[in-house]
XYZ file of C-alpha atoms in Angstrom:
761
model
C 0.000 0.000 0.000
C 1.035 3.586 -0.552
C 0.328 6.902 1.135
C 1.536 10.482 1.286
C 3.870 11.502 4.112
C 5.225 14.956 4.916
C 8.724 15.288 3.367
C 11.742 16.349 5.395
C 11.907 19.868 3.946
C 8.333 20.651 4.949
C 9.019 19.363 8.455
C 11.574 22.182 8.648
C 9.030 24.685 7.297
C 10.188 24.746 3.657
C 7.135 24.473 1.364
C 8.831 26.102 -1.630
C 8.272 22.963 -3.710
C 4.517 23.601 -3.628
C 2.735 25.836 -6.115
C 0.192 26.729 -3.420
C 1.056 29.816 -1.379
C 1.307 28.971 2.324
C -0.569 31.575 4.364
C -0.231 32.889 7.905
C -3.501 32.654 9.885
C -2.103 35.032 12.523
C -1.346 37.726 9.942
C -4.653 38.082 8.121
C -3.921 35.205 5.772
C -0.828 36.826 4.251
C 1.557 34.529 2.398
C 4.817 33.449 4.005
C 7.868 34.770 2.184
C 9.264 32.249 -0.314
C 6.710 29.727 0.960
C 8.896 29.064 4.001
C 7.599 29.064 7.564
C 10.220 30.684 9.839
C 11.748 28.328 12.378
C 10.390 30.500 15.181
C 6.850 29.843 13.960
C 7.136 26.062 13.739
C 5.396 24.445 16.680
C 8.056 22.350 18.491
C 5.485 19.769 19.636
C 4.278 19.307 16.048
C 7.843 18.931 14.832
C 8.828 16.507 17.567
C 5.766 14.298 17.062
C 6.018 14.118 13.272
C 9.743 13.329 13.408
C 9.124 10.467 15.795
C 5.729 9.133 14.681
C 5.525 9.587 10.884
C 7.992 7.912 8.487
C 9.923 9.854 5.870
C 9.336 9.311 2.129
C 10.854 6.124 0.743
C 9.730 6.382 -2.880
C 9.251 9.052 -5.549
C 5.999 10.453 -6.878
C 2.953 11.936 -5.197
C 2.385 8.771 -3.192
C 5.820 9.046 -1.636
C 5.617 6.265 0.921
C 5.129 2.539 0.369
C 4.776 -0.129 2.998
C 3.188 -3.413 3.876
C -0.035 -3.843 5.795
C -1.721 -7.029 6.791
C -3.710 -9.009 9.250
C -2.824 -12.373 10.680
C -5.593 -14.710 11.746
C -4.922 -17.372 14.373
C -7.884 -19.653 15.091
C -8.065 -22.399 17.685
C -11.281 -24.390 17.818
C -12.587 -27.302 19.859
C -15.868 -29.098 19.170
C -17.628 -31.939 20.911
C -21.020 -33.455 20.094
C -23.100 -36.191 21.710
C -26.197 -37.768 20.148
C -28.341 -40.281 21.984
C -31.557 -42.037 21.021
C -33.592 -43.049 24.071
C -36.239 -44.670 21.855
C -37.827 -44.322 18.450
C -39.810 -41.417 19.902
C -37.096 -39.500 21.761
C -33.724 -38.260 20.529
C -31.363 -35.968 22.413
C -28.287 -34.164 21.131
C -25.727 -31.882 22.758
C -22.849 -29.867 21.343
C -20.190 -27.562 22.751
C -17.856 -25.319 20.747
C -14.928 -23.310 22.025
C -13.050 -21.077 19.621
C -10.410 -18.438 20.036
C -9.503 -16.026 17.270
C -6.522 -13.718 17.470
C -6.052 -10.963 14.889
C -2.666 -9.310 15.275
C -2.565 -6.535 12.676
C 0.164 -4.467 11.015
C -0.302 -0.775 10.178
C 1.052 1.084 7.163
C 2.608 3.520 9.629
C 5.459 1.496 11.192
C 5.365 3.549 14.401
C 1.906 2.125 15.050
C 2.882 -1.271 13.800
C 0.485 -3.555 15.584
C -2.410 -4.068 17.893
C -3.874 -7.131 19.560
C -7.416 -8.272 18.924
C -8.640 -11.436 20.623
C -12.087 -12.974 20.245
C -12.631 -16.008 22.500
C -16.096 -17.542 22.052
C -18.065 -20.372 23.620
C -21.391 -21.852 22.584
C -23.439 -24.860 23.571
C -26.782 -26.279 22.550
C -29.234 -28.990 23.575
C -31.947 -30.389 21.310
C -34.754 -32.796 22.180
C -37.051 -34.253 19.518
C -40.187 -36.133 20.577
C -42.474 -37.954 18.166
C -46.036 -38.171 19.476
C -47.343 -39.913 16.357
C -46.446 -40.260 12.677
C -48.208 -36.920 12.085
C -47.191 -34.958 15.189
C -43.635 -34.064 16.197
C -42.139 -31.578 18.677
C -38.629 -30.116 18.679
C -37.174 -28.170 21.616
C -33.820 -26.387 21.557
C -31.835 -24.456 24.114
C -28.697 -22.560 23.220
C -26.134 -20.369 24.904
C -23.425 -18.257 23.342
C -20.742 -16.206 25.044
C -18.575 -13.893 23.008
C -15.682 -11.738 24.122
C -13.892 -8.958 22.315
C -10.656 -7.544 23.592
C -8.874 -4.991 21.439
C -5.984 -3.055 22.920
C -3.189 -0.980 21.452
C 0.486 -1.353 22.475
C 0.263 1.635 24.836
C -2.692 0.295 26.840
C -1.804 -0.670 30.407
C 1.662 0.926 30.181
C 3.146 4.095 31.661
C 2.428 6.000 28.414
C 0.547 9.283 28.914
C -0.692 11.773 26.340
C 1.123 14.524 28.242
C 4.436 12.827 27.409
C 3.957 14.016 23.807
C 3.897 17.635 24.944
C 0.111 17.881 24.628
C -1.228 19.600 27.748
C -4.724 20.348 29.068
C -6.207 17.803 26.650
C -8.230 16.127 29.390
C -9.661 19.252 31.005
C -12.587 19.151 28.611
C -13.571 15.687 29.756
C -17.028 15.243 31.213
C -15.808 14.928 34.776
C -12.131 15.816 34.561
C -11.106 12.331 35.640
C -7.702 10.986 34.605
C -7.781 8.117 32.156
C -7.228 4.612 33.476
C -4.107 2.778 32.225
C -6.234 0.616 29.901
C -7.743 3.799 28.413
C -4.385 5.221 27.392
C -3.326 5.535 23.781
C -1.888 7.831 21.160
C -4.380 10.536 20.078
C -5.541 10.544 16.472
C -3.578 13.211 14.573
C -5.054 13.462 11.102
C -3.374 15.699 8.520
C -5.902 15.685 5.677
C -4.558 13.755 2.711
C -1.547 12.345 4.564
C -0.752 9.145 6.419
C -2.395 9.398 9.820
C -0.608 9.221 13.122
C -2.957 7.145 15.236
C -3.332 3.827 16.956
C -4.190 0.962 14.642
C -6.968 0.337 17.139
C -8.266 3.914 17.251
C -10.401 2.864 20.201
C -10.113 0.283 22.957
C -12.894 -2.282 22.952
C -13.848 -4.673 25.704
C -17.049 -6.627 25.140
C -18.585 -9.526 27.023
C -21.828 -10.580 25.329
C -24.088 -13.497 26.242
C -27.152 -14.840 24.477
C -29.650 -17.374 25.818
C -32.147 -18.895 23.400
C -35.203 -21.122 23.848
C -36.964 -22.492 20.748
C -39.928 -24.841 20.457
C -41.402 -26.071 17.154
C -44.503 -28.251 16.775
C -45.041 -29.932 13.392
C -48.393 -31.376 12.310
C -48.922 -33.256 9.043
C -52.571 -33.382 8.038
C -53.691 -34.314 4.552
C -52.235 -31.891 2.027
C -51.029 -29.559 4.772
C -47.715 -29.529 6.600
C -48.291 -27.203 9.545
C -45.662 -25.800 11.858
C -46.113 -23.621 14.950
C -43.290 -22.252 17.009
C -41.799 -19.729 19.378
C -38.312 -18.264 19.672
C -37.333 -16.473 22.896
C -33.935 -14.835 23.363
C -32.246 -12.935 26.150
C -29.342 -10.753 25.067
C -26.841 -9.479 27.621
C -23.954 -7.207 26.743
C -21.363 -5.766 29.090
C -19.291 -3.536 26.889
C -17.298 -0.411 26.367
C -18.228 1.963 23.582
C -16.136 4.876 22.477
C -15.267 7.006 19.508
C -12.323 9.139 20.587
C -11.032 7.651 23.850
C -7.590 9.156 23.222
C -8.813 12.381 21.621
C -8.462 13.623 18.068
C -7.059 16.605 16.171
C -7.695 17.257 12.486
C -5.484 19.568 10.438
C -6.965 20.879 7.165
C -5.946 23.238 4.383
C -8.403 25.901 5.614
C -6.005 27.204 8.260
C -2.866 27.845 6.182
C -3.850 26.856 2.610
C -2.179 23.475 3.116
C -2.943 20.790 5.704
C 0.722 19.963 6.376
C 1.514 23.657 6.853
C -1.348 23.976 9.343
C 0.114 21.013 11.221
C 3.644 22.443 11.336
C 2.195 25.716 12.656
C 0.381 23.625 15.256
C -3.157 24.828 14.443
C -5.808 22.065 14.209
C -9.133 22.876 12.540
C -11.030 20.593 14.900
C -10.242 19.105 18.314
C -12.143 16.315 20.048
C -11.123 15.838 23.669
C -10.512 12.308 25.044
C -13.690 10.670 26.279
C -12.350 7.566 27.994
C -13.926 4.128 27.900
C -17.064 3.871 30.064
C -18.631 0.454 30.691
C -22.324 -0.410 30.388
C -24.341 -3.570 31.099
C -27.386 -3.900 28.825
C -30.075 -6.588 28.554
C -32.936 -7.131 26.113
C -35.645 -9.763 25.556
C -36.703 -10.700 22.027
C -39.688 -12.970 21.394
C -41.007 -14.323 18.117
C -43.976 -16.595 17.374
C -44.887 -17.974 13.981
C -47.214 -20.174 11.948
C -46.382 -21.839 8.637
C -48.403 -24.010 6.253
C -46.927 -25.835 3.262
C -50.064 -26.685 1.297
C -49.892 -29.028 -1.683
C -53.062 -27.761 -3.364
C -52.714 -29.971 -6.455
C -50.139 -32.279 -7.969
C -48.713 -29.251 -9.791
C -49.281 -26.403 -7.342
C -47.843 -25.894 -3.850
C -48.346 -22.883 -1.575
C -46.118 -21.783 1.299
C -48.056 -19.563 3.702
C -46.740 -18.094 6.923
C -47.052 -15.362 9.501
C -44.536 -14.294 12.138
C -44.832 -11.777 14.940
C -41.800 -10.374 16.725
C -41.755 -8.414 19.946
C -38.470 -6.675 20.600
C -38.408 -5.595 24.212
C -36.885 -2.318 25.266
C -33.251 -2.627 26.372
C -32.312 -1.915 29.972
C -28.957 -0.776 31.357
C -27.860 -1.932 34.815
C -24.916 0.372 35.580
C -26.857 3.613 35.213
C -24.430 5.169 32.738
C -26.822 5.804 29.817
C -28.460 9.186 29.267
C -30.252 10.844 26.361
C -31.733 14.165 25.346
C -35.457 14.640 25.904
C -37.054 16.904 23.318
C -40.526 16.309 24.780
C -39.797 17.878 28.186
C -40.532 21.619 28.630
C -37.614 23.906 29.325
C -34.075 23.951 27.956
C -32.851 20.867 26.144
C -31.037 18.635 28.628
C -29.941 15.084 29.358
C -32.101 12.566 31.224
C -32.136 11.016 33.738
C -31.060 14.189 35.474
C -29.667 12.174 38.388
C -26.561 10.330 37.113
C -26.289 6.695 38.121
C -30.002 5.984 37.680
C -31.801 4.472 34.703
C -34.702 5.892 32.739
C -35.989 4.097 29.638
C -35.048 6.350 26.714
C -37.322 4.671 24.160
C -41.028 4.245 23.519
C -41.625 0.825 21.997
C -43.556 -0.097 18.859
C -45.591 -3.273 18.469
C -46.477 -3.494 14.748
C -43.967 -6.188 13.895
C -46.036 -8.624 11.800
C -44.194 -10.450 9.057
C -46.369 -12.249 6.475
C -44.788 -14.788 4.118
C -46.161 -16.152 0.838
C -44.653 -18.478 -1.716
C -45.736 -20.826 -4.468
C -44.364 -23.353 -6.933
C -46.200 -24.427 -10.090
C -44.990 -27.211 -12.350
C -45.630 -26.982 -16.105
C -45.194 -30.565 -17.210
C -42.105 -32.473 -16.146
C -39.392 -29.993 -17.126
C -40.531 -26.507 -16.139
C -41.221 -25.009 -12.709
C -42.350 -21.474 -11.857
C -41.570 -20.237 -8.340
C -42.372 -16.989 -6.600
C -42.482 -15.504 -3.154
C -42.925 -12.454 -0.981
C -42.105 -11.894 2.657
C -41.520 -9.237 5.275
C -38.602 -9.875 7.594
C -38.096 -7.806 10.742
C -34.813 -7.045 12.456
C -34.232 -6.010 16.041
C -31.995 -3.108 15.089
C -28.695 -2.332 16.690
C -28.463 -3.714 20.215
C -25.380 -1.528 20.597
C -27.587 1.574 20.503
C -27.946 1.432 24.279
C -24.199 1.055 24.763
C -23.620 4.201 22.745
C -25.785 6.230 25.124
C -23.063 5.815 27.758
C -20.968 8.313 25.802
C -22.949 11.151 27.344
C -21.664 13.012 30.410
C -20.759 12.280 33.113
C -19.743 8.689 32.232
C -18.235 9.582 28.882
C -18.397 12.061 26.075
C -16.021 14.516 24.478
C -15.957 18.218 23.730
C -15.409 19.776 20.304
C -13.082 22.758 19.891
C -13.162 24.479 16.478
C -10.428 26.846 15.386
C -11.317 29.752 13.119
C -9.448 30.195 9.844
C -7.909 33.443 11.088
C -6.399 33.946 14.520
C -6.766 30.346 15.705
C -6.245 29.873 19.423
C -6.227 26.106 20.019
C -2.829 24.546 19.313
C -1.485 21.024 19.253
C 0.347 21.600 22.539
C -2.681 23.278 24.168
C -5.754 22.035 22.269
C -8.299 23.165 24.889
C -7.009 26.520 26.175
C -8.848 28.157 29.044
C -9.559 31.374 27.096
C -11.809 29.565 24.608
C -12.996 26.813 26.905
C -16.157 27.961 28.684
C -16.989 27.089 32.257
C -19.787 24.888 30.901
C -18.381 23.525 27.622
C -20.393 22.430 24.620
C -20.538 18.679 25.022
C -20.847 16.215 22.174
C -23.807 13.994 23.033
C -25.722 11.018 21.668
C -29.514 10.942 21.650
C -32.508 8.846 20.674
C -34.929 10.422 18.141
C -37.059 13.396 19.064
C -40.216 11.263 19.342
C -38.237 8.563 21.278
C -39.653 5.810 19.048
C -37.440 2.815 18.431
C -38.170 1.971 14.793
C -36.747 -1.371 13.762
C -35.838 -2.045 10.168
C -37.719 -4.457 7.948
C -36.944 -5.959 4.567
C -39.461 -6.951 1.896
C -38.092 -9.799 -0.221
C -39.672 -10.604 -3.600
C -38.840 -13.093 -6.327
C -40.261 -14.760 -9.436
C -38.162 -17.425 -11.146
C -38.609 -20.074 -13.811
C -36.477 -23.213 -14.015
C -36.245 -25.340 -17.153
C -34.553 -28.689 -17.646
C -33.073 -28.387 -21.133
C -31.653 -31.896 -21.359
C -31.106 -34.714 -18.930
C -27.982 -32.993 -17.614
C -28.610 -29.302 -18.336
C -30.729 -26.941 -16.238
C -31.387 -23.225 -16.846
C -32.933 -20.846 -14.330
C -33.917 -17.224 -14.959
C -35.701 -14.912 -12.569
C -36.373 -11.571 -10.969
C -35.152 -11.027 -7.417
C -35.797 -7.821 -5.485
C -35.895 -6.402 -1.995
C -36.882 -3.167 -0.326
C -35.468 -1.925 2.970
C -37.323 0.458 5.272
C -36.271 2.132 8.522
C -32.627 1.260 7.931
C -30.275 2.526 10.606
C -28.651 5.861 9.725
C -27.498 6.586 13.249
C -24.801 8.896 14.537
C -25.304 11.691 12.049
C -24.951 15.166 13.515
C -28.486 16.409 14.149
C -27.031 19.683 15.463
C -25.300 20.585 12.220
C -25.809 24.210 11.124
C -26.632 25.125 7.554
C -23.702 26.335 5.424
C -22.944 29.998 5.896
C -20.729 32.601 7.521
C -20.290 33.145 11.226
C -19.347 31.103 14.262
C -20.430 27.469 13.869
C -21.592 27.060 17.472
C -23.847 30.122 17.337
C -25.620 28.818 14.228
C -26.449 25.358 15.556
C -30.158 24.519 16.049
C -29.350 23.715 19.691
C -26.389 25.993 20.511
C -26.156 24.736 24.098
C -24.635 21.512 22.701
C -21.942 20.766 20.131
C -22.471 17.602 18.080
C -25.732 15.727 18.698
C -25.313 12.296 17.163
C -28.879 11.153 16.650
C -29.721 7.451 16.606
C -32.269 7.417 13.789
C -33.636 4.670 11.558
C -35.046 6.460 8.517
C -33.028 4.988 5.669
C -34.485 3.307 2.588
C -33.140 0.984 -0.075
C -34.474 -0.755 -3.170
C -32.863 -3.511 -5.229
C -33.994 -5.161 -8.467
C -32.087 -7.795 -10.376
C -32.294 -10.198 -13.280
C -30.569 -13.408 -12.225
C -29.723 -16.369 -14.417
C -28.025 -19.647 -13.671
C -26.953 -22.525 -15.906
C -25.875 -25.882 -14.526
C -24.435 -28.809 -16.423
C -24.381 -31.845 -14.213
C -21.530 -34.330 -14.278
C -21.203 -35.640 -17.838
C -18.111 -37.442 -19.087
C -16.289 -36.177 -16.041
C -17.194 -32.511 -16.594
C -19.557 -30.389 -14.505
C -20.157 -26.675 -14.996
C -22.072 -23.924 -13.232
C -22.414 -20.405 -14.631
C -24.352 -17.521 -13.099
C -24.933 -13.940 -14.198
C -26.683 -11.126 -12.350
C -27.693 -7.743 -13.691
C -28.863 -5.660 -10.766
C -29.218 -2.154 -9.437
C -29.354 -1.085 -5.802
C -30.504 2.406 -4.874
C -30.568 3.826 -1.358
C -30.371 7.065 0.577
C -27.856 5.908 3.169
C -24.128 5.426 3.157
C -22.990 4.433 6.593
C -24.735 2.728 9.476
C -24.162 2.863 13.206
C -21.194 0.513 12.930
C -19.308 3.000 10.782
C -20.650 6.313 12.033
C -22.579 9.063 10.268
C -24.848 8.904 7.251
C -22.562 10.331 4.588
C -25.172 13.032 3.951
C -24.691 16.764 3.484
C -27.689 17.896 5.527
C -28.184 15.682 8.563
C -31.716 16.867 9.363
C -33.085 17.233 5.826
C -31.666 14.348 3.834
C -34.513 14.211 1.293
C -34.207 13.232 -2.347
C -30.688 14.661 -2.591
C -29.357 11.549 -0.852
C -31.067 9.047 -3.157
C -28.448 7.500 -5.431
C -26.858 4.263 -6.517
C -25.669 2.504 -3.398
C -22.036 1.957 -2.499
C -23.089 -1.720 -2.448
C -24.389 -1.575 -6.038
C -22.739 -4.097 -8.353
C -24.378 -3.700 -11.747
C -22.883 -6.787 -13.393
C -21.574 -9.975 -11.824
C -20.655 -13.246 -13.535
C -19.327 -16.396 -11.891
C -18.255 -19.580 -13.681
C -17.193 -22.702 -11.832
C -16.129 -25.999 -13.335
C -14.705 -29.384 -12.371
C -13.158 -31.851 -14.815
C -12.461 -35.368 -13.615
C -10.286 -37.100 -16.179
C -11.706 -40.595 -16.608
C -9.416 -43.574 -16.161
C -10.016 -46.446 -18.619
C -10.999 -49.591 -16.759
C -8.276 -51.592 -18.461
C -5.447 -49.482 -17.128
C -3.485 -51.021 -14.304
C -0.201 -50.765 -12.487
C 2.140 -47.769 -12.868
C 0.232 -46.385 -15.869
C -2.982 -46.120 -13.871
C -1.107 -44.623 -10.926
C 0.519 -41.885 -13.019
C -2.162 -41.074 -15.600
C -5.388 -41.787 -13.721
C -7.111 -40.031 -10.857
C -6.590 -36.433 -11.987
C -9.104 -33.664 -11.307
C -8.965 -30.032 -12.441
C -11.240 -27.175 -11.461
C -11.571 -23.438 -11.434
C -13.689 -20.479 -10.412
C -13.795 -17.324 -12.531
C -15.368 -14.200 -11.012
C -16.028 -10.999 -12.946
C -17.903 -8.024 -11.534
C -18.246 -4.346 -12.258
C -17.100 -1.702 -9.817
C -19.117 -0.061 -7.092
C -20.116 3.612 -6.831
C -18.349 5.701 -4.219
C -18.728 9.238 -2.850
C -16.724 12.292 -3.832
C -16.234 14.806 -1.025
C -13.946 17.757 -0.434
C -11.358 18.322 2.246
C -11.731 20.910 4.946
C -14.899 22.688 6.005
C -15.445 25.290 3.298
C -19.188 25.016 3.956
C -18.509 26.134 7.557
C -20.929 23.678 9.140
C -18.647 22.005 11.672
C -17.118 19.327 9.479
C -18.825 16.224 10.879
C -20.952 15.342 7.838
C -20.133 15.058 4.151
C -19.052 18.155 2.258
C -19.574 17.605 -1.457
C -18.120 19.638 -4.298
C -19.931 21.239 -7.208
C -20.080 19.550 -10.593
C -19.476 21.441 -13.828
C -21.786 19.395 -16.034
C -18.915 17.203 -17.210
C -19.090 13.418 -17.053
C -16.294 12.348 -14.723
C -16.046 8.924 -16.374
C -12.912 8.422 -18.473
C -12.840 6.208 -21.559
C -9.638 4.471 -20.473
C -9.260 4.806 -16.715
C -6.086 3.616 -15.032
C -4.797 3.732 -11.443
C -3.007 7.040 -12.058
C -6.192 8.747 -13.290
C -9.380 6.795 -12.647
C -11.806 9.637 -13.300
C -11.756 13.218 -14.559
C -10.939 15.257 -11.466
C -11.639 18.516 -13.325
C -15.338 17.633 -13.288
C -15.463 18.767 -9.641
C -14.741 22.117 -7.957
C -15.028 23.115 -4.322
C -18.568 23.993 -3.271
C -18.908 27.662 -2.409
C -21.462 30.425 -2.593
C -22.430 31.316 -6.147
C -22.167 34.972 -6.990
C -24.385 36.868 -9.367
C -21.798 36.378 -12.113
C -22.314 32.641 -12.022
C -18.710 32.092 -10.996
C -17.745 30.016 -7.982
C -16.342 32.332 -5.332
C -13.773 30.837 -2.928
C -14.563 30.766 0.754
C -17.278 29.369 2.960
C -20.240 28.291 0.904
C -23.404 26.304 0.291
C -24.111 22.647 -0.319
C -22.366 21.029 -3.263
C -24.323 20.003 -6.346
C -22.547 16.671 -6.772
C -24.639 13.568 -6.314
C -23.933 11.169 -3.463
C -21.982 8.476 -5.339
C -21.099 9.988 -8.726
C -18.165 7.762 -9.716
C -17.810 3.994 -10.142
C -14.642 2.311 -8.925
C -12.625 -0.624 -10.298
C -14.250 -4.008 -10.702
C -13.125 -7.492 -9.728
C -11.446 -10.067 -11.968
C -10.177 -13.198 -10.255
C -9.526 -16.722 -11.449
C -8.978 -19.458 -8.881
C -7.583 -22.805 -10.004
C -7.244 -26.164 -8.304
C -5.779 -29.530 -9.135
C -6.123 -32.862 -7.347
C -4.491 -36.254 -7.815
C -5.896 -39.402 -6.220
C -3.553 -42.326 -5.558
C -5.306 -45.629 -4.909
C -3.516 -47.748 -2.332
C -2.153 -51.048 -3.706
C -3.558 -53.001 -0.775
C -7.181 -51.828 -1.171
C -9.301 -49.923 -3.686
C -11.167 -48.414 -0.725
C -8.074 -46.610 0.549
C -6.491 -43.666 -1.267
C -4.373 -40.564 -0.802
C -5.443 -37.276 -2.356
C -2.984 -34.476 -3.068
C -4.469 -31.027 -3.760
C -2.965 -27.795 -5.040
C -5.119 -24.667 -4.950
C -4.258 -21.284 -6.423
C -6.340 -18.299 -5.341
C -6.103 -15.388 -7.778
C -3.936 -17.714 -9.826
C -2.689 -15.063 -12.269
C -1.993 -12.517 -9.520
C -4.350 -9.964 -11.055
C -4.409 -6.728 -9.010
C -7.816 -6.077 -7.459
C -7.753 -2.319 -7.175
C -9.569 -0.465 -4.409
C -11.520 2.700 -5.091
C -9.448 5.773 -5.927
C -9.151 8.690 -3.567
C -12.458 10.514 -3.409
C -11.542 13.654 -1.477
C -11.060 16.819 -3.523
C -8.106 18.796 -2.236
C -5.895 15.814 -1.392
C -2.982 14.377 -3.351
C -4.707 11.029 -3.864
C -7.850 12.512 -5.455
C -8.735 10.399 -8.480
C -5.776 8.044 -7.953
C -5.830 4.377 -6.981
C -3.281 3.846 -4.228
C -4.169 0.428 -2.811
C -5.882 -2.872 -3.504
C -9.241 -4.029 -2.176
C -7.666 -6.558 0.151
C -3.989 -6.475 1.139
C -4.099 -10.276 1.123
C -5.718 -10.573 -2.336
C -2.469 -11.371 -4.129
C -1.903 -14.881 -5.417
C -1.976 -17.521 -2.707
C -1.011 -21.167 -3.165
C -2.249 -23.861 -0.839
C -1.317 -27.536 -0.732
C -3.198 -30.311 0.994
C -2.803 -34.022 1.575
C -5.714 -36.243 2.577
C -5.986 -39.934 3.394
C -9.358 -41.445 2.453
C -10.651 -44.790 3.646
């Protein structure tokens, strides 16, 4: 992988190699002479940190640093299973699984080379099946799962302190001024826009102990043409976990301050500061109950119906430690957090109960070779259980404070990011809140399909159909509901609720729609050859980009998303083709001895995957819209198609099709400075596709002492021709990687060869 690092000359203040004029924010934005920052103006903390925590260039070109990243996966697993039949009417089974997964990872920045992620898990299950009669059967299951997540950086539980870097007063903006525990310690995120970040590989510390108990009972009744099934599924979810976003704090340096992000860093002026919030611990529980009825009705010899109805009740989550709080918009008076007495619990949500899920399907046979199938169903989801954990980020248990520097005369510096002169006695906290109406809307998916299958010959089958789904109430949580509209003036004064900074609202108002034409051809084993080929032409449209697990919604206006956010999804893959084949070379029955051993028993196979690229967003660096910087800031388009006829990694799309979004003057020209929303769509460019070919070869050796014993040798080549699978190009206007592909989709997607030896008897 490659990235941009700050060269040695710029670390000494010399930006003369740049065509951009470096400006002085303390001198009315005047340019520095000869594009050189005087040594007396270079912040010594900035210089010391970058010299010790960011590597120097090691290659030429814009992407002037190359390195290796990767993840190692170590899995240990133990499984035991016991099955016992007490009689023809009663069978009992038990299983226990213990697995431990370790994921040591390597960062592109060698000074943050690794972190440790461990995931020990345990699960067990008991099943009892009782047959009352040939037409009545009952199945009962009990299951338990315990999962643990432990992710720590190398500075956790050491004597490392943020103050050792020369950064002072960073913790004074914390919700209760408490010092961080040793396990909460880590290097703060220092992000110079467009450059390799200086941050922990694990940007947050995660400790999670989740447990799930499940009770299921199914009763099956076979009566005439009906196969009836009734059942219930009851689950108890428990989760003792930390949740955090910036436990070590964050500073972002953009080009707004000094016309170049690296220059702003060397001057020591961040555009945005987020104070450390620590790692509070919550203990949440929730009951989920589902009941259902299903009838498989064979109406005629040719027609079968599948009818069903399910009802789910998702109980409201409860938190035992009393660390969760939320804003209450329905209480008279100033907007404030509830419960007002810390350490107590007050249910933040109002539940909904309309969680019916009907299911319908059919299959109709036209003669002996053609079948038409169709179906429709509504499937409910319980939403993000982690929503309750996130509410612990509010004061006093957690939470951070945002400090925004102005473009001119900035006060906050890297060595003193929360100075007393701009830090009020009652600071503007960043908070998390449930929706204004407090309703917990859970997502649901409508699945639809209509497919026809035709047997062409005895060994050839073709299937063609329409498959679609529609998502409603999809989670778009953590977008900044307190974002001001673009415009001049102090950001905090223009917020809808100026008594708070960022209000990350946990909302489920996203929508998606997907339609596809899917085809599949299968040639069953004939003369040693079998083949499967599938092609999908589909289109997915949605108005969301990121969910609660990734943070934000990727939208420009957090409160009024509207039709402007509707676009091809980042998950949209317009074309996808997959071909798989296996060829078993037949061995003539008359062959014996060494000839049979050498020539016979060969098998060759392969899997070819071709797919088009996926749309991705184009944003702009900095906060030229002057709305606080948390949500997307899109550029303007000039009416030019950004798609190039012959894209390559050095220039994947036409970058001149985009300009920074600003206010439009009466002349129709784009005027630099703070401005309005950009006119670019949400995902205007399509990235590189996928082209992989996996190959495998096997040789079976029959043992001379028995035809029932053999040894199989296998060789498997993944991405056999080592074809690069490019990731999306840089999508941030104003950075050196804009429009350029600088990495692959998966650092481990290069050719891999695997050998195996198996003894069969």
